[in-house]
Structure formats: structure tokens, C-alpha cells
Amino acid sequence: MANRNRKIYDVDEDVLKRVVAGDTAALEEMTDDGASSSPKRKDAKDGEKETKPLHGAPPEQEAYRKRFLAERLKGTRRQTYIHDALYRAIAGVLPVIAPDLSVPAFVNNVLSDHLKQYEEIINGIYNEKATQKPIQWKK
């Protein structure tokens, strides 16, 4: 039998997935009643979360902010592990330099940049290994 006094909650599953994945910025999007305010979220045209430029900041800092401190990738995520010392170092710095960015979002940005920068080398290594003939085992 169904309980007629049971309250039905409207849950934003995308925000819930982000919270479970460790995205602390997703927690801030949730309102007091538990509903998500993600439709009110301000995103840039291309899906990047805008960073506030610091007036008078050196160009290298602005380039770094744009490259690594703006949330770029959206969608489904996968859990992975990083060394505890790396996590603690990133988690200690991010609240100061990018308070709205989570550790997983920062790691996504760094990995995305790495894969773009070394795409040709990675493809070369992959193609070299992928085209090798398998070992013929003696019967």
C-alpha cells in the first residue's frame, strides 16, 4: 500500500551526480528546500563558466585562468583516483584561486589540456603499438 502522506521530491539528477562525484560547486547550486537552481546558472555561450578577469593581472595569469580555472566539460563523468597528496594540494589552492571550481573540474581541465597538447605524440605511440602483430605462441 502506498502512503498517501508521502511527500514527493523533485530531484535534479545531474546536480546530484555532480555532488556524488565531488563537485563542490554543485552544492552551492542547491537551494534550502533541496531543489536545484541549475537553470539559473550563468554559463558562457560555449558551455564554459565565465571567470572574472582581475584588472591589472599579468597576461600569464589571465591565460592560466582561462585555460585551467574555467569549468569547460559538462556531461557524464567517471570516477577515478589521484594520489592523496595531489588531491590535498589542489583542494588547498582552489578555494583561493578559483572558489567556484571543484577539484574534479580542475583535473578535467588539466587532463583535457594535456591531451590536446600531446595529441600527436600520443597518437604516434598508440599507432606504433596498435599496428604490431600479436605474438604467435608455440603450440
mmCIF file of C-alpha atoms in Angstrom:
data_model
loop_
_atom_site.group_PDB
_atom_site.id
_atom_site.type_symbol
_atom_site.label_atom_id
_atom_site.label_comp_id
_atom_site.label_asym_id
_atom_site.label_seq_id
_atom_site.Cartn_x
_atom_site.Cartn_y
_atom_site.Cartn_z
ATOM 1 C CA MET A 1 0.000 0.000 0.000
ATOM 2 C CA ALA A 2 1.196 3.454 -0.828
ATOM 3 C CA ASN A 3 1.453 6.023 1.915
ATOM 4 C CA ARG A 4 -0.782 8.931 0.939
ATOM 5 C CA ASN A 5 1.061 11.331 3.228
ATOM 6 C CA ARG A 6 4.325 10.647 1.489
ATOM 7 C CA LYS A 7 5.981 13.763 0.048
ATOM 8 C CA ILE A 8 7.332 13.539 -3.493
ATOM 9 C CA TYR A 9 10.578 15.412 -4.098
ATOM 10 C CA ASP A 10 11.695 16.901 -7.383
ATOM 11 C CA VAL A 11 15.372 15.969 -7.723
ATOM 12 C CA ASP A 12 17.796 17.322 -10.306
ATOM 13 C CA GLU A 13 19.685 14.122 -11.083
ATOM 14 C CA ASP A 14 22.504 15.917 -12.911
ATOM 15 C CA VAL A 15 23.307 18.056 -9.871
ATOM 16 C CA LEU A 16 23.039 15.007 -7.612
ATOM 17 C CA LYS A 17 25.523 13.116 -9.817
ATOM 18 C CA ARG A 18 27.915 16.076 -9.654
ATOM 19 C CA VAL A 19 27.654 16.217 -5.856
ATOM 20 C CA VAL A 20 28.351 12.480 -5.564
ATOM 21 C CA ALA A 21 31.359 12.931 -7.882
ATOM 22 C CA GLY A 22 32.754 15.570 -5.513
ATOM 23 C CA ASP A 23 31.795 18.717 -7.404
ATOM 24 C CA THR A 24 31.520 21.230 -4.564
ATOM 25 C CA ALA A 25 30.211 23.925 -6.882
ATOM 26 C CA ALA A 26 27.083 21.806 -7.383
ATOM 27 C CA LEU A 27 26.330 22.072 -3.675
ATOM 28 C CA GLU A 28 26.116 25.841 -3.972
ATOM 29 C CA GLU A 29 23.526 25.481 -6.729
ATOM 30 C CA MET A 30 21.125 23.711 -4.433
ATOM 31 C CA THR A 31 18.531 25.795 -2.583
ATOM 32 C CA ASP A 32 17.433 25.331 1.009
ATOM 33 C CA ASP A 33 14.435 23.200 0.061
ATOM 34 C CA GLY A 34 16.656 20.721 -1.785
ATOM 35 C CA ALA A 35 15.640 21.771 -5.304
ATOM 36 C CA SER A 36 18.320 22.673 -7.771
ATOM 37 C CA SER A 37 18.792 26.121 -9.161
ATOM 38 C CA SER A 38 20.809 24.879 -12.129
ATOM 39 C CA PRO A 39 18.547 26.565 -14.729
ATOM 40 C CA LYS A 40 19.519 29.882 -13.148
ATOM 41 C CA ARG A 41 23.200 29.123 -13.569
ATOM 42 C CA LYS A 42 25.069 31.586 -15.738
ATOM 43 C CA ASP A 43 27.161 29.843 -18.368
ATOM 44 C CA ALA A 44 29.100 31.204 -21.292
ATOM 45 C CA LYS A 45 27.878 30.533 -24.836
ATOM 46 C CA ASP A 46 30.241 27.625 -25.406
ATOM 47 C CA GLY A 47 29.493 25.928 -22.099
ATOM 48 C CA GLU A 48 32.385 27.423 -20.199
ATOM 49 C CA LYS A 49 31.754 29.026 -16.861
ATOM 50 C CA GLU A 50 32.968 32.587 -17.056
ATOM 51 C CA THR A 51 35.872 33.663 -14.870
ATOM 52 C CA LYS A 52 36.134 37.149 -13.515
ATOM 53 C CA PRO A 53 39.182 38.858 -15.018
ATOM 54 C CA LEU A 54 41.411 40.557 -12.496
ATOM 55 C CA HIS A 55 42.257 44.067 -13.565
ATOM 56 C CA GLY A 56 45.995 44.564 -13.686
ATOM 57 C CA ALA A 57 46.767 40.854 -13.534
ATOM 58 C CA PRO A 58 49.701 39.742 -15.684
ATOM 59 C CA PRO A 59 48.759 38.174 -19.039
ATOM 60 C CA GLU A 60 50.204 34.818 -17.929
ATOM 61 C CA GLN A 61 47.766 34.708 -15.016
ATOM 62 C CA GLU A 62 44.808 35.538 -17.237
ATOM 63 C CA ALA A 63 45.867 32.868 -19.735
ATOM 64 C CA TYR A 64 46.152 30.331 -16.896
ATOM 65 C CA ARG A 65 42.739 31.300 -15.527
ATOM 66 C CA LYS A 66 41.126 30.902 -18.942
ATOM 67 C CA ARG A 67 42.917 27.614 -19.616
ATOM 68 C CA PHE A 68 42.513 25.808 -16.296
ATOM 69 C CA LEU A 69 40.217 27.685 -13.918
ATOM 70 C CA ALA A 70 37.079 27.843 -16.074
ATOM 71 C CA GLU A 71 34.734 24.862 -15.990
ATOM 72 C CA ARG A 72 34.679 23.544 -19.560
ATOM 73 C CA LEU A 73 33.472 19.974 -19.719
ATOM 74 C CA LYS A 74 29.876 19.091 -18.930
ATOM 75 C CA GLY A 75 28.049 15.806 -19.037
ATOM 76 C CA THR A 76 28.596 12.311 -17.755
ATOM 77 C CA ARG A 77 31.582 11.748 -15.501
ATOM 78 C CA ARG A 78 33.561 8.726 -14.387
ATOM 79 C CA GLN A 79 35.186 8.195 -11.037
ATOM 80 C CA THR A 80 38.945 7.921 -10.914
ATOM 81 C CA TYR A 81 41.589 8.186 -8.237
ATOM 82 C CA ILE A 82 44.520 10.514 -7.781
ATOM 83 C CA HIS A 83 47.233 10.442 -5.142
ATOM 84 C CA ASP A 84 46.102 11.881 -1.816
ATOM 85 C CA ALA A 85 48.961 14.400 -1.719
ATOM 86 C CA LEU A 86 47.945 15.781 -5.123
ATOM 87 C CA TYR A 87 44.296 15.995 -4.091
ATOM 88 C CA ARG A 88 45.150 17.826 -0.868
ATOM 89 C CA ALA A 89 47.433 20.277 -2.682
ATOM 90 C CA ILE A 90 44.775 21.072 -5.305
ATOM 91 C CA ALA A 91 41.999 21.236 -2.693
ATOM 92 C CA GLY A 92 44.099 23.661 -0.652
ATOM 93 C CA VAL A 93 44.746 26.035 -3.543
ATOM 94 C CA LEU A 94 41.450 26.019 -5.462
ATOM 95 C CA PRO A 95 39.272 27.734 -2.831
ATOM 96 C CA VAL A 96 41.621 30.722 -3.018
ATOM 97 C CA ILE A 97 42.306 30.975 -6.752
ATOM 98 C CA ALA A 98 39.003 29.593 -8.102
ATOM 99 C CA PRO A 99 36.352 29.276 -5.370
ATOM 100 C CA ASP A 100 33.642 28.069 -7.780
ATOM 101 C CA LEU A 101 35.767 25.296 -9.314
ATOM 102 C CA SER A 102 35.847 21.787 -7.864
ATOM 103 C CA VAL A 103 38.869 19.504 -7.771
ATOM 104 C CA PRO A 104 37.335 17.117 -10.358
ATOM 105 C CA ALA A 105 36.596 20.032 -12.708
ATOM 106 C CA PHE A 106 40.185 21.298 -12.362
ATOM 107 C CA VAL A 107 41.600 17.812 -13.014
ATOM 108 C CA ASN A 108 39.331 17.573 -16.093
ATOM 109 C CA ASN A 109 40.756 20.856 -17.394
ATOM 110 C CA VAL A 110 44.364 19.779 -16.817
ATOM 111 C CA LEU A 111 43.835 16.387 -18.491
ATOM 112 C CA SER A 112 41.938 17.933 -21.392
ATOM 113 C CA ASP A 113 44.754 20.410 -21.970
ATOM 114 C CA HIS A 114 47.380 17.657 -21.707
ATOM 115 C CA LEU A 115 45.583 15.506 -24.289
ATOM 116 C CA LYS A 116 45.282 18.454 -26.700
ATOM 117 C CA GLN A 117 48.917 19.470 -26.246
ATOM 118 C CA TYR A 118 50.336 15.968 -26.724
ATOM 119 C CA GLU A 119 47.740 14.613 -29.155
ATOM 120 C CA GLU A 120 50.215 13.897 -31.964
ATOM 121 C CA ILE A 121 52.713 12.168 -29.672
ATOM 122 C CA ILE A 122 50.002 10.067 -28.010
ATOM 123 C CA ASN A 123 48.570 9.094 -31.400
ATOM 124 C CA GLY A 124 52.057 8.189 -32.646
ATOM 125 C CA ILE A 125 52.727 5.929 -29.663
ATOM 126 C CA TYR A 126 49.267 4.383 -29.974
ATOM 127 C CA ASN A 127 49.628 3.724 -33.712
ATOM 128 C CA GLU A 128 53.086 2.236 -33.187
ATOM 129 C CA LYS A 129 51.770 -0.194 -30.576
ATOM 130 C CA ALA A 130 48.411 -0.888 -32.249
ATOM 131 C CA THR A 131 49.936 -1.952 -35.576
ATOM 132 C CA GLN A 132 52.315 -4.502 -34.085
ATOM 133 C CA LYS A 133 51.420 -8.077 -34.858
ATOM 134 C CA PRO A 134 50.391 -10.181 -31.877
ATOM 135 C CA ILE A 135 52.861 -12.723 -30.545
ATOM 136 C CA GLN A 136 52.429 -16.210 -32.010
ATOM 137 C CA TRP A 137 52.532 -18.676 -29.150
ATOM 138 C CA LYS A 138 54.161 -22.049 -29.799
ATOM 139 C CA LYS A 139 51.787 -24.996 -29.647
#
